[in-house]
Amino acid sequence: MWYMKARQRLLDATVDYVAAHGIGDLSLRQLAAALGTSHRMLVYHFGSKEGLLVEVVRAVESRQKQALTEFEPGPLLGDQARQMWRRLADPSMWPLERLFFELYGQALQGRTHTTQLLDGVVDDMAQPMIDMLVAQGHEPDVAAAWARLGIAVVRGLLLDLLATGDREGVDAAMELFIGTFEKLA
Amino acid sequence: MWYMKARQRLLDATVDYVAAHGIGDLSLRQLAAALGTSHRMLVYHFGSKEGLLVEVVRAVESRQKQALTEFEPGPLLGDQARQMWRRLADPSMWPLERLFFELYGQALQGRTHTTQLLDGVVDDMAQPMIDMLVAQGHEPDVAAAWARLGIAVVRGLLLDLLATGDREGVDAAMELFIGTFEKLA
DNA sequence: GCCTTCATGTACCACATGGTACAGTCCTAC
DNA sequence: GTAGGACTGTACCATGTGGTACATGAAGGC
C-alpha cells in the first residue's frame, strides 16, 4: 500500500527528526517547519505536544526492541552475540541510540512522557536471553545474571562508542567479554 | 571558614536542586525561587543561563571523578572493584548519577554546554585502571580492553539499577563480572 | 447536488522564559 | 562620615511557546 495515513507519516518523520536533532529542546513549530507542515497539524493529530512525545517514545521503544530481537537463532551463543553487536554498533544505528539514551536520561529524572520507557527496559531484553541460556542447560539464576550483565555491557559500550567513536577499542572490549563468556559459561 | 562566596553557594545549591529535579526543563525563575533568591541574581553571578549550566556540568564532572578515584589502593583488584561498586550503587549517589546520565544523553545530542563532559568520559576513568593492571603484569592492550569493559559494566549496571531499583539482581550481575575477571585476568 | 466528516492553514491568545535598566542597600577603605 | 564598589530587588521587555477559534478545502455517502 503506497498510501499512508498522515498521522503515521508525521510520526515517522518526527522520530527521524528527533533522532537527528535531539528531543530536549524540540518545539512544535521548528519540527513542523522541518516536516513541511504547520504546528497546528501536529496538535491536531496528536492532541498536544505531550501526546506526540508519548508516541515518539513508543516508536523508539519499538524500534529498539525490534533491532535487538531480530537475529537468527542458532546454537552458538557467542556468535549470536557477535552478530547482535555488529548490528548495534553500526553507525547507521547511532542516531536512534543517541535518542534512546537521551530519553533514558529524561526518564530517570521523571519526565512524564518518558517514564513508560523504563518499565521493561531491562526485563524485556533479558527474558529472551535467559530463555536461551536456560534452554542450553544453565541454571536459571546464573542465566539471569549473565543476561543482566550482557545488557549492561551492551549499553555501557554503546555509551562509550557514541561518546568516543572509537569503534576498534569498543569492539575489542566486547570481544573480550564474549570470549570470557564462551570460556566460562 | 563558615563563610562562603555567594556564587559558590548558589552553584552548590543549584547542583543539588538539579540533581533532584532534572536539568532538562530547568528555568532560572523556578530555580531561583527554590534557592530563595531571584533569577536576576543567577544571571548576575553566572552571566547567563548557559554560563550557569556550564558550571553545573563542570561540578557534576568533578564530583563524578572524585567519587570514582578516591578508593584506597591495594593488591586485590577484585576487592577494590567490589568496594568501588558498593560506593557507586549506594542510594545516596543515585540523584547525582541520574543527573550524570541525563547530561550524558544531552551531550550525545550535541547540547552546547554539555559536550565537554564527553571529552574524557571514558579515558579519564580508564587510565588509572589501565595503569593498575599494567603494574600487575598485564599486557597494555589487554589491560585497556578490561578497563574499557569494566567502565561499560559499571555504567550499564547503574543504568539498570536506576531504572529498576533492583539492587540484588544488579549486585549479582556485578559479582558475576568481578568473579569472572578474577578467574581469567 | 448536498451534507457531513476529516484535514489543513491563518491568525491569534495567554503565558513563561532569558535578559536588562534602574534604583536601592550594604559593606569596606580612607 | 563618606565615596565607591559589590550585591540584590523590582519592574519591564522582546521573544518563542503550546494551544485555540475560525474559516476553508477535500472527499465520500446518500
CSV table of C-alpha atoms (C1' of nucleotides) in Angstrom, one decimal:
chain,number,residue,atom,x,y,z
A,1,MET,CA,0.0,0.0,0.0
A,2,TRP,CA,1.7,3.2,-1.2
A,3,TYR,CA,-0.6,5.3,0.8
A,4,MET,CA,0.0,6.0,4.5
A,5,LYS,CA,-2.1,7.9,6.9
A,6,ALA,CA,-0.9,11.4,7.6
A,7,ARG,CA,-0.6,10.8,11.3
A,8,GLN,CA,1.7,7.8,10.8
A,9,ARG,CA,3.7,9.7,8.2
A,10,LEU,CA,4.2,12.6,10.6
A,11,LEU,CA,5.2,10.3,13.4
A,12,ASP,CA,7.8,8.5,11.4
A,13,ALA,CA,9.2,11.8,10.2
A,14,THR,CA,9.2,13.2,13.7
A,15,VAL,CA,11.2,10.2,15.0
A,16,ASP,CA,13.8,10.8,12.3
A,17,TYR,CA,13.9,14.5,13.0
A,18,VAL,CA,14.2,14.0,16.7
A,19,ALA,CA,16.9,11.3,16.3
A,20,ALA,CA,18.9,13.8,14.4
A,21,HIS,CA,18.2,16.9,16.4
A,22,GLY,CA,17.5,15.7,19.9
A,23,ILE,CA,14.2,15.8,21.8
A,24,GLY,CA,15.2,18.0,24.6
A,25,ASP,CA,14.7,21.4,23.0
A,26,LEU,CA,12.1,20.3,20.5
A,27,SER,CA,9.4,22.8,19.7
A,28,LEU,CA,6.3,22.1,17.6
A,29,ARG,CA,7.0,25.0,15.3
A,30,GLN,CA,10.6,24.0,14.4
A,31,LEU,CA,9.5,20.4,13.9
A,32,ALA,CA,6.5,21.4,11.8
A,33,ALA,CA,8.6,23.6,9.6
A,34,ALA,CA,11.2,20.8,9.1
A,35,LEU,CA,8.4,18.5,8.2
A,36,GLY,CA,6.8,20.9,5.8
A,37,THR,CA,3.6,21.4,7.7
A,38,SER,CA,2.3,23.7,10.5
A,39,HIS,CA,2.5,23.1,14.2
A,40,ARG,CA,-1.3,23.3,14.1
A,41,MET,CA,-1.3,19.9,12.3
A,42,LEU,CA,0.8,18.3,15.0
A,43,VAL,CA,-1.5,19.4,17.7
A,44,TYR,CA,-4.5,18.2,15.6
A,45,HIS,CA,-3.1,14.7,15.0
A,46,PHE,CA,-1.6,14.1,18.4
A,47,GLY,CA,-3.7,16.2,20.7
A,48,SER,CA,-0.8,18.0,22.3
A,49,LYS,CA,2.9,18.1,22.3
A,50,GLU,CA,2.8,15.7,25.2
A,51,GLY,CA,0.8,13.3,23.1
A,52,LEU,CA,3.3,13.5,20.3
A,53,LEU,CA,6.2,12.8,22.6
A,54,VAL,CA,4.5,9.8,24.1
A,55,GLU,CA,4.1,8.4,20.6
A,56,VAL,CA,7.7,9.1,19.8
A,57,VAL,CA,8.8,7.3,22.9
A,58,ARG,CA,6.6,4.3,22.0
A,59,ALA,CA,8.1,4.3,18.5
A,60,VAL,CA,11.7,4.4,19.7
A,61,GLU,CA,10.9,1.7,22.2
A,62,SER,CA,9.5,-0.5,19.5
A,63,ARG,CA,12.4,0.2,17.0
A,64,GLN,CA,14.8,-0.6,19.8
A,65,LYS,CA,13.2,-3.9,20.7
A,66,GLN,CA,12.9,-4.9,17.1
A,67,ALA,CA,16.6,-4.2,16.5
A,68,LEU,CA,17.5,-6.4,19.4
A,69,THR,CA,15.3,-9.4,18.8
A,70,GLU,CA,15.5,-10.0,15.1
A,71,PHE,CA,18.6,-12.1,14.9
A,72,GLU,CA,18.6,-15.6,13.5
A,73,PRO,CA,18.6,-18.3,16.2
A,74,GLY,CA,21.4,-20.7,16.3
A,75,PRO,CA,23.4,-22.9,18.7
A,76,LEU,CA,26.5,-20.7,19.1
A,77,LEU,CA,25.6,-18.1,21.6
A,78,GLY,CA,28.9,-16.3,21.2
A,79,ASP,CA,28.4,-15.9,17.5
A,80,GLN,CA,24.9,-14.7,18.0
A,81,ALA,CA,26.2,-12.1,20.4
A,82,ARG,CA,28.8,-11.0,17.9
A,83,GLN,CA,26.2,-10.7,15.3
A,84,MET,CA,23.9,-8.6,17.5
A,85,TRP,CA,26.8,-6.4,18.5
A,86,ARG,CA,27.8,-5.9,14.9
A,87,ARG,CA,24.3,-4.7,14.1
A,88,LEU,CA,24.1,-2.4,17.1
A,89,ALA,CA,27.5,-0.8,16.7
A,90,ASP,CA,26.8,0.1,13.1
A,91,PRO,CA,26.9,3.9,12.6
A,92,SER,CA,23.5,3.7,10.9
A,93,MET,CA,22.1,2.9,14.3
A,94,TRP,CA,23.8,5.7,16.2
A,95,PRO,CA,21.1,8.4,15.8
A,96,LEU,CA,18.4,6.2,17.2
A,97,GLU,CA,20.7,5.1,20.0
A,98,ARG,CA,21.6,8.6,20.9
A,99,LEU,CA,17.9,9.4,21.1
A,100,PHE,CA,17.4,6.3,23.2
A,101,PHE,CA,19.9,7.4,25.8
A,102,GLU,CA,18.6,10.9,25.8
A,103,LEU,CA,15.2,9.6,26.5
A,104,TYR,CA,16.6,7.2,29.1
A,105,GLY,CA,18.2,10.1,30.9
A,106,GLN,CA,15.0,12.1,30.9
A,107,ALA,CA,13.0,9.1,32.1
A,108,LEU,CA,15.4,8.7,35.0
A,109,GLN,CA,14.5,12.3,36.0
A,110,GLY,CA,10.9,11.5,35.9
A,111,ARG,CA,9.7,13.3,32.7
A,112,THR,CA,6.1,12.2,32.4
A,113,HIS,CA,6.0,11.1,28.8
A,114,THR,CA,9.2,9.0,29.1
A,115,THR,CA,8.8,7.0,32.2
A,116,GLN,CA,7.0,4.2,30.5
A,117,LEU,CA,10.2,3.5,28.7
A,118,LEU,CA,11.8,2.4,31.9
A,119,ASP,CA,9.2,-0.3,32.6
A,120,GLY,CA,10.6,-3.1,30.6
A,121,VAL,CA,13.9,-1.5,29.6
A,122,VAL,CA,15.9,-4.4,31.2
A,123,ASP,CA,13.5,-7.2,31.6
A,124,ASP,CA,12.1,-7.2,28.1
A,125,MET,CA,15.6,-7.6,26.8
A,126,ALA,CA,16.7,-10.0,29.4
A,127,GLN,CA,13.9,-12.6,29.2
A,128,PRO,CA,14.8,-13.9,25.7
A,129,MET,CA,18.4,-14.2,26.7
A,130,ILE,CA,17.5,-16.0,29.9
A,131,ASP,CA,15.3,-18.4,28.0
A,132,MET,CA,18.1,-19.2,25.6
A,133,LEU,CA,20.6,-19.8,28.3
A,134,VAL,CA,18.3,-22.0,30.3
A,135,ALA,CA,17.5,-24.0,27.2
A,136,GLN,CA,21.2,-24.6,26.9
A,137,GLY,CA,21.3,-26.1,30.3
A,138,HIS,CA,22.3,-23.2,32.6
A,139,GLU,CA,20.8,-22.7,36.0
A,140,PRO,CA,18.0,-20.0,35.9
A,141,ASP,CA,19.7,-17.7,38.4
A,142,VAL,CA,23.1,-17.9,36.7
A,143,ALA,CA,21.4,-17.3,33.3
A,144,ALA,CA,19.6,-14.3,34.7
A,145,ALA,CA,22.9,-12.8,36.0
A,146,TRP,CA,24.6,-13.4,32.6
A,147,ALA,CA,21.7,-11.8,30.8
A,148,ARG,CA,21.7,-8.8,33.0
A,149,LEU,CA,25.4,-8.4,32.7
A,150,GLY,CA,25.2,-8.8,28.9
A,151,ILE,CA,22.7,-6.0,28.6
A,152,ALA,CA,24.8,-3.7,30.8
A,153,VAL,CA,27.8,-4.4,28.7
A,154,VAL,CA,26.0,-3.6,25.5
A,155,ARG,CA,24.5,-0.4,26.9
A,156,GLY,CA,27.8,0.6,28.5
A,157,LEU,CA,29.8,0.0,25.5
A,158,LEU,CA,27.3,1.8,23.3
A,159,LEU,CA,27.6,4.9,25.6
A,160,ASP,CA,31.3,4.6,25.1
A,161,LEU,CA,31.1,4.2,21.4
A,162,LEU,CA,28.7,7.2,21.0
A,163,ALA,CA,30.9,9.4,23.1
A,164,THR,CA,34.3,8.4,21.7
A,165,GLY,CA,33.5,7.0,18.3
A,166,ASP,CA,36.4,4.6,18.9
A,167,ARG,CA,35.0,1.5,17.2
A,168,GLU,CA,38.2,-0.5,17.5
A,169,GLY,CA,38.6,0.0,21.2
A,170,VAL,CA,35.0,-0.8,21.9
A,171,ASP,CA,34.9,-3.8,19.7
A,172,ALA,CA,38.0,-5.2,21.5
A,173,ALA,CA,36.2,-4.8,24.9
A,174,MET,CA,33.1,-6.5,23.5
A,175,GLU,CA,35.2,-9.4,22.1
A,176,LEU,CA,36.9,-9.7,25.5
A,177,PHE,CA,33.5,-10.1,27.1
A,178,ILE,CA,32.2,-12.6,24.6
A,179,GLY,CA,35.4,-14.6,24.7
A,180,THR,CA,35.2,-14.7,28.5
A,181,PHE,CA,31.6,-15.8,28.4
A,182,GLU,CA,32.4,-18.6,26.0
A,183,LYS,CA,35.2,-19.9,28.2
A,184,LEU,CA,33.3,-19.7,31.5
A,185,ALA,CA,29.6,-20.1,30.9
B,1,MET,CA,35.6,29.1,57.3
B,2,TRP,CA,31.9,29.4,57.9
B,3,TYR,CA,31.6,31.9,55.2
B,4,MET,CA,31.3,31.1,51.5
B,5,LYS,CA,31.1,33.3,48.5
B,6,ALA,CA,27.6,33.8,47.2
B,7,ARG,CA,28.4,32.4,43.8
B,8,GLN,CA,29.8,29.2,45.1
B,9,ARG,CA,26.9,28.8,47.5
B,10,LEU,CA,24.4,29.3,44.6
B,11,LEU,CA,26.3,26.8,42.4
B,12,ASP,CA,26.3,24.1,45.1
B,13,ALA,CA,22.6,24.6,45.8
B,14,THR,CA,21.9,24.6,42.0
B,15,VAL,CA,23.7,21.2,41.6
B,16,ASP,CA,21.6,19.7,44.4
B,17,TYR,CA,18.4,21.2,43.0
B,18,VAL,CA,19.2,20.0,39.5
B,19,ALA,CA,20.1,16.5,40.7
B,20,ALA,CA,16.7,16.3,42.4
B,21,HIS,CA,14.6,17.9,39.6
B,22,GLY,CA,16.5,17.3,36.4
B,23,ILE,CA,18.2,19.8,34.2
B,24,GLY,CA,16.1,19.4,31.1
B,25,ASP,CA,13.2,21.7,32.0
B,26,LEU,CA,15.1,24.0,34.3
B,27,SER,CA,14.1,27.6,34.3
B,28,LEU,CA,16.0,30.3,36.1
B,29,ARG,CA,12.9,31.6,37.8
B,30,GLN,CA,11.9,28.2,39.3
B,31,LEU,CA,15.5,27.6,40.4
B,32,ALA,CA,15.9,31.0,42.0
B,33,ALA,CA,12.6,30.6,43.8
B,34,ALA,CA,13.7,27.2,45.2
B,35,LEU,CA,17.0,28.8,46.2
B,36,GLY,CA,15.4,31.7,47.9
B,37,THR,CA,16.7,34.3,45.5
B,38,SER,CA,15.7,35.9,42.3
B,39,HIS,CA,16.6,34.9,38.8
B,40,ARG,CA,18.2,38.2,38.4
B,41,MET,CA,21.0,37.0,40.8
B,42,LEU,CA,21.7,33.9,38.9
B,43,VAL,CA,22.2,35.9,35.7
B,44,TYR,CA,24.4,38.4,37.7
B,45,HIS,CA,26.7,35.7,39.1
B,46,PHE,CA,26.9,33.4,36.1
B,47,GLY,CA,26.4,35.8,33.2
B,48,SER,CA,23.6,33.8,31.6
B,49,LYS,CA,21.7,30.6,32.0
B,50,GLU,CA,24.2,29.0,29.7
B,51,GLY,CA,27.0,30.1,31.9
B,52,LEU,CA,25.3,28.5,34.9
B,53,LEU,CA,24.8,25.3,33.1
B,54,VAL,CA,28.4,25.1,32.1
B,55,GLU,CA,29.4,25.4,35.7
B,56,VAL,CA,26.9,22.8,36.7
B,57,VAL,CA,28.3,20.4,34.2
B,58,ARG,CA,31.8,21.1,35.5
B,59,ALA,CA,30.7,20.5,39.1
B,60,VAL,CA,29.0,17.2,38.2
B,61,GLU,CA,32.0,16.1,36.2
B,62,SER,CA,34.3,16.8,39.2
B,63,ARG,CA,32.0,15.1,41.7
B,64,GLN,CA,31.8,12.1,39.5
B,65,LYS,CA,35.6,11.8,39.1
B,66,GLN,CA,36.1,12.3,42.7
B,67,ALA,CA,33.7,9.5,43.6
B,68,LEU,CA,35.5,7.1,41.3
B,69,THR,CA,39.1,7.7,42.2
B,70,GLU,CA,39.0,8.0,46.0
B,71,PHE,CA,39.3,4.4,46.9
B,72,GLU,CA,42.2,3.0,48.9
B,73,PRO,CA,44.8,1.3,46.8
B,74,GLY,CA,45.5,-2.4,47.5
B,75,PRO,CA,46.7,-5.5,45.8
B,76,LEU,CA,43.4,-7.3,45.4
B,77,LEU,CA,41.8,-5.8,42.3
B,78,GLY,CA,38.6,-7.7,42.7
B,79,ASP,CA,38.1,-6.4,46.2
B,80,GLN,CA,38.9,-2.9,45.1
B,81,ALA,CA,36.2,-3.3,42.4
B,82,ARG,CA,33.7,-4.5,44.9
B,83,GLN,CA,34.4,-1.6,47.1
B,84,MET,CA,34.0,0.9,44.3
B,85,TRP,CA,30.8,-0.7,43.2
B,86,ARG,CA,29.4,-0.7,46.8
B,87,ARG,CA,30.0,3.0,46.9
B,88,LEU,CA,28.6,3.7,43.5
B,89,ALA,CA,25.5,1.6,44.0
B,90,ASP,CA,24.6,3.3,47.2
B,91,PRO,CA,21.2,5.1,47.0
B,92,SER,CA,22.8,8.3,48.3
B,93,MET,CA,24.6,8.5,45.0
B,94,TRP,CA,21.6,8.0,42.8
B,95,PRO,CA,20.5,11.6,42.3
B,96,LEU,CA,23.9,12.6,41.1
B,97,GLU,CA,24.1,9.6,38.8
B,98,ARG,CA,20.6,10.3,37.4
B,99,LEU,CA,21.8,13.8,36.6
B,100,PHE,CA,25.0,12.4,35.1
B,101,PHE,CA,23.1,10.2,32.7
B,102,GLU,CA,20.7,13.0,31.8
B,103,LEU,CA,23.7,15.2,31.0
B,104,TYR,CA,25.3,12.3,29.1
B,105,GLY,CA,22.2,12.0,27.0
B,106,GLN,CA,22.0,15.7,26.2
B,107,ALA,CA,25.7,15.7,25.4
B,108,LEU,CA,25.3,12.9,22.9
B,109,GLN,CA,22.7,15.1,21.1
B,110,GLY,CA,25.2,18.0,21.0
B,111,ARG,CA,23.8,20.4,23.6
B,112,THR,CA,26.5,23.1,23.7
B,113,HIS,CA,27.1,23.3,27.4
B,114,THR,CA,27.4,19.6,27.9
B,115,THR,CA,29.7,18.4,25.1
B,116,GLN,CA,32.8,19.0,27.3
B,117,LEU,CA,31.5,16.2,29.5
B,118,LEU,CA,32.1,13.7,26.8
B,119,ASP,CA,35.8,14.6,26.3
B,120,GLY,CA,37.3,12.4,29.0
B,121,VAL,CA,34.2,10.5,30.0
B,122,VAL,CA,35.9,7.2,29.2
B,123,ASP,CA,39.6,7.8,29.1
B,124,ASP,CA,39.8,9.7,32.3
B,125,MET,CA,38.3,6.8,34.1
B,126,ALA,CA,40.1,4.1,32.1
B,127,GLN,CA,43.6,5.4,32.5
B,128,PRO,CA,44.0,4.7,36.3
B,129,MET,CA,42.6,1.2,35.8
B,130,ILE,CA,45.0,0.5,32.9
B,131,ASP,CA,47.9,1.7,35.0
B,132,MET,CA,46.9,-0.6,37.8
B,133,LEU,CA,46.5,-3.6,35.5
B,134,VAL,CA,49.8,-3.0,33.8
B,135,ALA,CA,51.5,-2.6,37.1
B,136,GLN,CA,50.2,-6.1,37.9
B,137,GLY,CA,51.9,-7.5,34.8
B,138,HIS,CA,49.1,-7.5,32.2
B,139,GLU,CA,49.8,-6.6,28.6
B,140,PRO,CA,48.8,-3.0,27.9
B,141,ASP,CA,46.3,-3.8,25.2
B,142,VAL,CA,44.6,-6.5,27.3
B,143,ALA,CA,44.6,-4.1,30.3
B,144,ALA,CA,43.0,-1.4,28.1
B,145,ALA,CA,40.2,-3.8,27.0
B,146,TRP,CA,39.5,-4.9,30.5
B,147,ALA,CA,39.4,-1.3,31.7
B,148,ARG,CA,37.0,-0.3,29.0
B,149,LEU,CA,34.8,-3.3,29.6
B,150,GLY,CA,34.8,-2.6,33.3
B,151,ILE,CA,33.6,1.0,32.8
B,152,ALA,CA,30.9,-0.2,30.5
B,153,VAL,CA,29.7,-2.7,33.0
B,154,VAL,CA,29.6,-0.1,35.8
B,155,ARG,CA,27.7,2.4,33.7
B,156,GLY,CA,25.4,-0.3,32.2
B,157,LEU,CA,24.6,-1.7,35.6
B,158,LEU,CA,24.0,1.7,37.0
B,159,LEU,CA,21.5,2.4,34.2
B,160,ASP,CA,19.8,-0.8,35.1
B,161,LEU,CA,19.8,0.0,38.8
B,162,LEU,CA,18.5,3.5,38.4
B,163,ALA,CA,15.7,2.2,36.2
B,164,THR,CA,14.7,-0.9,38.1
B,165,GLY,CA,15.9,-0.3,41.6
B,166,ASP,CA,16.6,-4.0,41.8
B,167,ARG,CA,19.8,-3.9,43.9
B,168,GLU,CA,20.0,-7.6,44.4
B,169,GLY,CA,19.8,-8.5,40.7
B,170,VAL,CA,22.3,-5.9,39.7
B,171,ASP,CA,24.7,-6.8,42.5
B,172,ALA,CA,24.6,-10.4,41.3
B,173,ALA,CA,25.5,-9.4,37.8
B,174,MET,CA,28.4,-7.3,39.1
B,175,GLU,CA,29.6,-10.1,41.3
B,176,LEU,CA,29.5,-12.4,38.2
B,177,PHE,CA,31.6,-10.0,36.3
B,178,ILE,CA,34.2,-9.5,39.1
B,179,GLY,CA,34.4,-13.2,39.7
B,180,THR,CA,34.9,-13.8,36.0
B,181,PHE,CA,37.7,-11.2,36.0
B,182,GLU,CA,39.4,-12.8,39.0
B,183,LYS,CA,39.4,-16.2,37.3
B,184,LEU,CA,40.6,-15.1,33.9
B,185,ALA,CA,42.6,-12.0,34.1
C,1,DG,C1',-26.2,18.2,-5.6
C,2,DC,C1',-25.8,18.5,-0.8
C,3,DC,C1',-24.3,17.4,3.6
C,4,DT,C1',-21.0,15.5,6.8
C,5,DT,C1',-16.5,14.4,8.2
C,6,DC,C1',-11.7,14.7,8.1
C,7,DA,C1',-7.9,17.6,7.2
C,8,DT,C1',-5.3,22.0,6.7
C,9,DG,C1',-4.0,26.9,7.0
C,10,DT,C1',-4.1,31.7,9.2
C,11,DA,C1',-4.4,34.5,12.8
C,12,DC,C1',-4.5,35.0,17.3
C,13,DC,C1',-4.1,34.4,22.6
C,14,DA,C1',-2.1,34.0,27.3
C,15,DC,C1',1.9,32.8,29.3
C,16,DA,C1',6.7,31.7,30.7
C,17,DT,C1',11.1,32.5,29.5
C,18,DG,C1',16.0,34.7,29.4
C,19,DG,C1',17.8,39.0,29.8
C,20,DT,C1',18.2,44.1,31.1
C,21,DA,C1',17.6,49.1,33.1
C,22,DC,C1',17.5,51.2,37.2
C,23,DA,C1',17.4,52.1,41.7
C,24,DG,C1',18.5,50.8,46.2
C,25,DT,C1',21.3,48.5,50.1
C,26,DC,C1',25.2,47.1,52.4
C,27,DC,C1',30.0,46.9,53.5
C,28,DT,C1',34.6,48.4,53.5
C,29,DA,C1',38.6,51.8,52.8
C,30,DC,C1',40.1,56.1,53.6
D,1,DG,C1',31.4,60.4,57.6
D,2,DT,C1',31.5,59.4,53.1
D,3,DA,C1',32.7,57.7,48.5
D,4,DG,C1',33.0,53.7,45.8
D,5,DG,C1',32.1,49.1,44.7
D,6,DA,C1',29.9,44.7,45.3
D,7,DC,C1',25.5,42.9,45.6
D,8,DT,C1',20.2,42.4,45.4
D,9,DG,C1',15.3,43.5,44.3
D,10,DT,C1',11.5,45.4,41.1
D,11,DA,C1',9.8,46.2,37.0
D,12,DC,C1',10.0,45.7,32.5
D,13,DC,C1',10.9,44.0,27.5
D,14,DA,C1',11.1,41.1,23.3
D,15,DT,C1',10.6,36.6,22.0
D,16,DG,C1',9.1,31.9,21.5
D,17,DT,C1',6.0,28.7,23.2
D,18,DG,C1',1.7,25.4,23.3
D,19,DG,C1',-2.8,25.8,22.3
D,20,DT,C1',-7.3,27.5,20.1
D,21,DA,C1',-11.1,29.9,17.1
D,22,DC,C1',-12.4,30.1,12.7
D,23,DA,C1',-12.6,29.6,8.0
D,24,DT,C1',-11.5,26.8,4.1
D,25,DG,C1',-10.7,22.8,1.3
D,26,DA,C1',-11.2,17.9,0.0
D,27,DA,C1',-13.5,13.5,-0.2
D,28,DG,C1',-17.1,10.4,0.0
D,29,DG,C1',-22.1,8.7,1.1
D,30,DC,C1',-26.9,9.3,0.1
